[in-house]
Short mmCIF file of C-alpha atoms in Angstrom, two decimals:
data_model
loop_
_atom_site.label_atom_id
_atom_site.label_comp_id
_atom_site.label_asym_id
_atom_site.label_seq_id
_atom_site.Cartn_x
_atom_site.Cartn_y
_atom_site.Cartn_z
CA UNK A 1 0.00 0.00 0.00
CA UNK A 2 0.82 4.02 -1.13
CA UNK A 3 -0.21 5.75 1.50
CA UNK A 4 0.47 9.73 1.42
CA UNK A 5 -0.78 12.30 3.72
CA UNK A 6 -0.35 16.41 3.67
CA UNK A 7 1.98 16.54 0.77
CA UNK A 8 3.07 19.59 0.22
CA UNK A 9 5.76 20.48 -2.23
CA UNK A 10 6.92 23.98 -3.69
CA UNK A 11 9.85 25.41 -6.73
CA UNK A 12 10.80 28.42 -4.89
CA UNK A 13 7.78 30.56 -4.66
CA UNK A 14 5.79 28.16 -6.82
CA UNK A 15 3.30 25.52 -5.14
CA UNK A 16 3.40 22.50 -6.92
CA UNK A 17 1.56 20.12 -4.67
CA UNK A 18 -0.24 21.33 -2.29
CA UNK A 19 -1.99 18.89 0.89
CA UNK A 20 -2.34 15.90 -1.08
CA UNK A 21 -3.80 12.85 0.38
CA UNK A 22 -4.56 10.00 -0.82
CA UNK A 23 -4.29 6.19 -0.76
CA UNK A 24 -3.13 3.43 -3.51
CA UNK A 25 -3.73 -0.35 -2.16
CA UNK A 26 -1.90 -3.09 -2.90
CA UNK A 27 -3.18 -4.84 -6.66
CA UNK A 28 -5.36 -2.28 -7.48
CA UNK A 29 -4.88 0.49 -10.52
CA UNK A 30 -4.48 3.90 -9.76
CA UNK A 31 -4.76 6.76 -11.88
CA UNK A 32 -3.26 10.69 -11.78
CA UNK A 33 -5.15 12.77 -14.19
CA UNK A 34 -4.96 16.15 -14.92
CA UNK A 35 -4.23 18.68 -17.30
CA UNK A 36 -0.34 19.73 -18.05
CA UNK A 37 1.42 21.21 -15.56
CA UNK A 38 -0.90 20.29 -12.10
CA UNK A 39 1.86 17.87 -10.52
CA UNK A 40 1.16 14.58 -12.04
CA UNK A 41 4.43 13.61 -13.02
CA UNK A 42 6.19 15.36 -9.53
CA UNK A 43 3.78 13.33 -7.14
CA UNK A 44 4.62 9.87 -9.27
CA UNK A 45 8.33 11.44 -9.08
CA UNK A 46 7.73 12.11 -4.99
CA UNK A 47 6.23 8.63 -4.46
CA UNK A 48 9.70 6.63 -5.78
CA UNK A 49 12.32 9.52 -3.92
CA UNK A 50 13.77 11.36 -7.25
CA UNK A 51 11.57 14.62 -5.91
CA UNK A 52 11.99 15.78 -2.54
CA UNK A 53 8.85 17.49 -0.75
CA UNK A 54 8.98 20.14 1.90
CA UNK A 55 5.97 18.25 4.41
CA UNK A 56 3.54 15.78 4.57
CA UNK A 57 4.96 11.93 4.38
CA UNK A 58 4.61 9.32 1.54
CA UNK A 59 5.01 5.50 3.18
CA UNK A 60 5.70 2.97 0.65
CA UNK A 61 4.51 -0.59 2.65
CA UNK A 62 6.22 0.11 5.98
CA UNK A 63 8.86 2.54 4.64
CA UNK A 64 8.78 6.45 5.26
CA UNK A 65 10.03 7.54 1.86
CA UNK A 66 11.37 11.36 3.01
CA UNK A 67 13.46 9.29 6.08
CA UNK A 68 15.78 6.98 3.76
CA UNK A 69 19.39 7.31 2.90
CA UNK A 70 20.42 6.83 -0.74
CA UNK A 71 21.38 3.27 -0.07
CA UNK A 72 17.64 2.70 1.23
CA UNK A 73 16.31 4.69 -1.66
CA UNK A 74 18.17 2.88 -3.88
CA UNK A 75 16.10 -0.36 -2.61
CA UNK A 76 13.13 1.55 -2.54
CA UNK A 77 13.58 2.27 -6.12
CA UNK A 78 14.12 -1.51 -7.10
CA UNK A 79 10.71 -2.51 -6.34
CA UNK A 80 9.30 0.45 -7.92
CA UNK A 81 9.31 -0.54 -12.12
CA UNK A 82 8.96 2.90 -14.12
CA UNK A 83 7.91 3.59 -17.91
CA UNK A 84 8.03 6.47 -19.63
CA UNK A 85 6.23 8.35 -22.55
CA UNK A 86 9.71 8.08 -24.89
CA UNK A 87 10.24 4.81 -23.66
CA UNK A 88 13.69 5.70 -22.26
CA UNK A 89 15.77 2.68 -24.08
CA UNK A 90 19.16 2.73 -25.12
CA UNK A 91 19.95 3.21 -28.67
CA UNK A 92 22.96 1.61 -29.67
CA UNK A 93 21.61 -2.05 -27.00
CA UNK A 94 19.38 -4.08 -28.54
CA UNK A 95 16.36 -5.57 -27.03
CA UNK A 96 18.11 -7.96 -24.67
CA UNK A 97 20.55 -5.64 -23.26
CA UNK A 98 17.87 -3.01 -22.58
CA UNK A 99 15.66 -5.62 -20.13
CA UNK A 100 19.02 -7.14 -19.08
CA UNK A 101 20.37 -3.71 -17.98
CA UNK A 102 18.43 -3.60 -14.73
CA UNK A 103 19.67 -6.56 -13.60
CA UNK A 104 23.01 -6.21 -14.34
CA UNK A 105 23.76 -3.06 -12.39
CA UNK A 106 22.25 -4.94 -9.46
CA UNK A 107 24.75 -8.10 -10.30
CA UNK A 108 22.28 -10.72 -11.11
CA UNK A 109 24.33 -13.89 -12.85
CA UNK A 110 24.49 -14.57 -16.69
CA UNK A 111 21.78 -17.46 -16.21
CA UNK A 112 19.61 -15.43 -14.29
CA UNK A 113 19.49 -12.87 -16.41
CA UNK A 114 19.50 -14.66 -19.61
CA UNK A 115 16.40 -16.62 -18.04
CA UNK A 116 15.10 -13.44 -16.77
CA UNK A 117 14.68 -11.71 -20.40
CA UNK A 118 13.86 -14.54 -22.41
CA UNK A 119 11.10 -14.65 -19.86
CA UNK A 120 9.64 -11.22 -20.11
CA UNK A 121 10.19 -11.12 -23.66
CA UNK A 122 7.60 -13.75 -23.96
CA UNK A 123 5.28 -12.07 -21.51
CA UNK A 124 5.48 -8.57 -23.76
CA UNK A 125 5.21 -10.92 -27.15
CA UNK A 126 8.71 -9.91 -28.18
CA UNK A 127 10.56 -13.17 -28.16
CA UNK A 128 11.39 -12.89 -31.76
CA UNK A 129 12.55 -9.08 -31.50
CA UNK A 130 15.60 -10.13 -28.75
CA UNK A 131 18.54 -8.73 -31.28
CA UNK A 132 16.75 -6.08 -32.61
CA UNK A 133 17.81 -2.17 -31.81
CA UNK A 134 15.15 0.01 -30.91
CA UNK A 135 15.31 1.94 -34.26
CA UNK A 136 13.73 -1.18 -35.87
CA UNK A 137 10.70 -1.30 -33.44
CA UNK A 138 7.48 0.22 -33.48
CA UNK A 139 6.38 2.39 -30.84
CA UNK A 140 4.10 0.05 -29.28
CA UNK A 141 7.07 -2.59 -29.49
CA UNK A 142 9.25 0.05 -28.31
CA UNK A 143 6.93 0.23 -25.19
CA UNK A 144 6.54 -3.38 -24.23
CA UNK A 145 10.65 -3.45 -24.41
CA UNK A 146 10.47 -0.42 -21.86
CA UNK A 147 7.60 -2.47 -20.16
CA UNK A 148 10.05 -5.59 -19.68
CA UNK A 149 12.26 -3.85 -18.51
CA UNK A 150 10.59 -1.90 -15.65
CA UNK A 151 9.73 -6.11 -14.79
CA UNK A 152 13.31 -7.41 -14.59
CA UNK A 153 13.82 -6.88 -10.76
CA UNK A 154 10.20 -8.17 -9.90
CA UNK A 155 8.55 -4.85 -8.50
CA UNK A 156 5.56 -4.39 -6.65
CA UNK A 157 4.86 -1.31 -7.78
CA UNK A 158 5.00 0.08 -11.90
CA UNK A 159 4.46 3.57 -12.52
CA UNK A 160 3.52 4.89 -15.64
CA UNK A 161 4.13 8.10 -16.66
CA UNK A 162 2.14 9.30 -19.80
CA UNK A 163 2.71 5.47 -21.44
CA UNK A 164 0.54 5.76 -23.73
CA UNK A 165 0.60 9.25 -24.87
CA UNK A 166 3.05 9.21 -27.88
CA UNK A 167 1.07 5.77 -29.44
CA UNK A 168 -1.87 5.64 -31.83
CA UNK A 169 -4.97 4.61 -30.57
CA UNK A 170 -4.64 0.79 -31.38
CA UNK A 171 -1.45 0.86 -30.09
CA UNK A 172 -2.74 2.49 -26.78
CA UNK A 173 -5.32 -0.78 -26.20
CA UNK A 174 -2.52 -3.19 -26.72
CA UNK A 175 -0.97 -1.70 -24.35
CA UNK A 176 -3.27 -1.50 -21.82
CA UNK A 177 -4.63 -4.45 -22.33
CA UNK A 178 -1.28 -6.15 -21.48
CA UNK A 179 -0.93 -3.69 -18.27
CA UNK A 180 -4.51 -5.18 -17.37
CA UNK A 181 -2.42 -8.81 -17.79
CA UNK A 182 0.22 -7.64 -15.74
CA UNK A 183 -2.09 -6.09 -13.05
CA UNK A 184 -4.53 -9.26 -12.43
CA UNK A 185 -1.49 -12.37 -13.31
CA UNK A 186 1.71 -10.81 -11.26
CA UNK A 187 -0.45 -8.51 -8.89
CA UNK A 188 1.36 -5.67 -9.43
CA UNK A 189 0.49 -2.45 -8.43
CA UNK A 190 0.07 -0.42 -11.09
CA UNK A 191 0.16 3.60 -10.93
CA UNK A 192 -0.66 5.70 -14.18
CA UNK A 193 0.08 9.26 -14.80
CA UNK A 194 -2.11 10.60 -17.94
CA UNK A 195 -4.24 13.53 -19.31
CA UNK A 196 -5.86 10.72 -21.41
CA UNK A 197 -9.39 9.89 -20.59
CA UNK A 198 -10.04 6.44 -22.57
CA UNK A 199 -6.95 5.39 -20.30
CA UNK A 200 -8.60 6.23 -17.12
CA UNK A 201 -11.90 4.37 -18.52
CA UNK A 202 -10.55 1.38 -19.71
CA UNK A 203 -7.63 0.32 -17.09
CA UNK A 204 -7.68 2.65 -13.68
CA UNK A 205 -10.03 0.83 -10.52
CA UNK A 206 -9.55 4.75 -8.79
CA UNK A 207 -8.69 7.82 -10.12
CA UNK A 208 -7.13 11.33 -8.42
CA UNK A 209 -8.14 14.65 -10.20
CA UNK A 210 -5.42 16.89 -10.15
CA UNK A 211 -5.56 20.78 -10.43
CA UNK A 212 -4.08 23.45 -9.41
CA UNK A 213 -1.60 21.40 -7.46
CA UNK A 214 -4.71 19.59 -5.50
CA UNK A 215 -6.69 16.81 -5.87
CA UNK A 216 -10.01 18.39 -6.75
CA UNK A 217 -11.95 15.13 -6.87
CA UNK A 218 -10.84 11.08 -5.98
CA UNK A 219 -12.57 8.10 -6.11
CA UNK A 220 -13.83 5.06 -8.10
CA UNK A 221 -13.50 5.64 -11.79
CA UNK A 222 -17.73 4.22 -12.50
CA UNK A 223 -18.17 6.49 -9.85
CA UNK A 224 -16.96 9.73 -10.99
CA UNK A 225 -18.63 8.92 -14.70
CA UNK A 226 -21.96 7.68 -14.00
CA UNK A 227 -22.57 11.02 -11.23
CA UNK A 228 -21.17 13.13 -13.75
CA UNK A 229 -18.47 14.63 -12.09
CA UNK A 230 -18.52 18.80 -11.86
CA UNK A 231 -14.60 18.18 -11.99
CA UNK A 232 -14.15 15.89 -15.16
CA UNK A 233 -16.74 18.09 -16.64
CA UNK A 234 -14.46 21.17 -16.05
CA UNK A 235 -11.25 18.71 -16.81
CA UNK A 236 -13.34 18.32 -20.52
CA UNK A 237 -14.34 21.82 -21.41
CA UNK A 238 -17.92 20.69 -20.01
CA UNK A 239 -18.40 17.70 -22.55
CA UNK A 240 -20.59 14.59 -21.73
CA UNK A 241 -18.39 12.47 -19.44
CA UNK A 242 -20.72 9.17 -19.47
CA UNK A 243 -19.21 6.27 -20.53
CA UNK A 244 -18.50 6.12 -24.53
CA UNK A 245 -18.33 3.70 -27.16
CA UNK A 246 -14.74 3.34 -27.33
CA UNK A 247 -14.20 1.94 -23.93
CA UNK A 248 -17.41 0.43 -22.20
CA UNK A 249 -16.93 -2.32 -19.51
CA UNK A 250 -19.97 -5.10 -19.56
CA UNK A 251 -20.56 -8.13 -17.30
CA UNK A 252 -21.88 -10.67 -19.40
CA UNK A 253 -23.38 -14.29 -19.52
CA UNK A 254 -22.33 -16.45 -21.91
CA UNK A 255 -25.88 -15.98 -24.14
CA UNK A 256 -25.10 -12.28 -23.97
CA UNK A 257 -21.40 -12.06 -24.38
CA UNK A 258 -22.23 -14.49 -27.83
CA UNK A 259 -25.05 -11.04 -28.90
CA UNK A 260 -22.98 -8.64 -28.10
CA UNK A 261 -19.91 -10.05 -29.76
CA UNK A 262 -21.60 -10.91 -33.22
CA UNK A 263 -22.50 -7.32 -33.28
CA UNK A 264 -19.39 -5.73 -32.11
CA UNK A 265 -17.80 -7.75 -34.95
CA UNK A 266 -20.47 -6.57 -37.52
CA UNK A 267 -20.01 -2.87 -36.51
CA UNK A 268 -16.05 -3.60 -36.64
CA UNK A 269 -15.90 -2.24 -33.21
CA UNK A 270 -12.89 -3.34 -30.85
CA UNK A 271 -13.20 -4.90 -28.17
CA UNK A 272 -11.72 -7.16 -25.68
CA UNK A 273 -12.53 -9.73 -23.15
CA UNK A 274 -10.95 -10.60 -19.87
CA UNK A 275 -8.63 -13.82 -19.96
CA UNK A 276 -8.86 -13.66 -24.08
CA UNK A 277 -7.04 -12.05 -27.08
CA UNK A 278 -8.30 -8.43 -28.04
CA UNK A 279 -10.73 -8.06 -30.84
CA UNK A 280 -8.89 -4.53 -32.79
CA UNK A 281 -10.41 -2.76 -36.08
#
């Protein structure tokens, strides 16, 4: 569990968070939304010690984030897997080297490692892209490389920082769709920074509203839709906020789920079902 309570952080002058509160449990997916510039990225930054914060305390499981040393950071960070919107790999390593990296700063063995990647690369469907160089890759293979690699040390936690934001929108459900995987199979913790609302829809149990510096608004994510939300209203220039088309979550029986599927496939719609491959026009 994320637990933070009266976060306050300031640049100078400037108020960047101001007495944040909130809680992310263990398995669950959290979101930050907001537009630019509220303090998405700083509080995910806060949360895994690269940002330090004037008050308030962040406790990561049992440990008091602003009371570590860098050697206890440095552990703090390990179970803490990160992704980034520009996928952060190295250029001139191909895809091996770039999930293996982790693992050999921290001193893991050849066999571990080696077993390690060959591993993940299966989980992110990139067995057959190991001695490639990023150049070659899309940007949705680009992301599951960056995705492997946030894996390698066996987190609890991944935070996502706008993962989505530079991919197309099939792309984007790939992607989440194999976060989902990640979530419910390994139980990790997953928190997402993004101003995108489809991502919030389709992946995030809770969300955090962010403006200003505050969290306007928190709560379950059918919540906050279906009660039409004065905050995600103002958040979308005062569109309709209930739950589109695009990403609409159904509980079906297996007489319904058979309807609903021969006309999602007749409309070319996407879709996707829990525990099965994704459906994508």
């Amino acid at each position: 569990m994320i637990e933070i309570k009266k976060l306050n952080k300031s640049y100078g002058e400037h108020k960047v968070l101001e007495d944040i509160n909130l809680t992310v449990n263990e398995g669950e997916v959290y979101g930050f939304i907001g537009s630019s510039g509220v303090g998405k990225s700083t509080l995910l930054d806060c949360i895994n010690g690269l940002e330090e914060y004037q008050t308030g305390s962040i406790t990561v499981g049992d440990v008091k984030v602003e009371n570590l040393c860098e050697e206890d950071l440095r552990k703090l960070r390990k179970n803490m897997g990160m992704i980034f919107q520009n996928f952060s790999l190295l250029k001139r390593k191909n895809v091996y080297k770039n999930i293996a990296l982790p693992m050999e700063c921290w001193g893991y063995s050849k066999e571990e490692i080696d077993k390690k990647v060959k591993s993940l690369a299966s989980l992110v469907g990139l067995s057959d892209k190991l001695y490639v160089r990023p150049d070659k890759l899309s940007g949705g293979q680009k992301q599951r490389v960056a995705i492997a690699r946030a894996l390698a040390l066996e987190p609890k936690y991944l935070l996502c920082d706008e993962c989505t934001s530079a991919l197309d929108p099939r792309t984007t459900l790939s992607i989440l769709e194999l976060l989902k995987n990640i979530n419910k199979n390994l139980g990790i913790t997953i928190i997402i920074v993004t101003h995108e609302m489809k991502v919030v829809k389709y992946i995030c149990d809770r969300v955090a509203i962010l403006a200003d510096g505050k969290i306007a608004e928190q709560g379950y994510v059918e919540e906050l839709f279906t009660n039409k939300s004065y905050t995600l209203k103002k958040l979308l220039g005062e569109e309709d906020i209930d739950f589109d088309s695009e990403f609409l979550s159904l509980k079906l029986d297996k007489k319904q789920k058979v309807l609903v599927e021969k006309f999602l496939k007749s409309q070319k719609i996407s879709y996707s079902i829990e525990g099965e491959e994704s459906h994508v026009y």
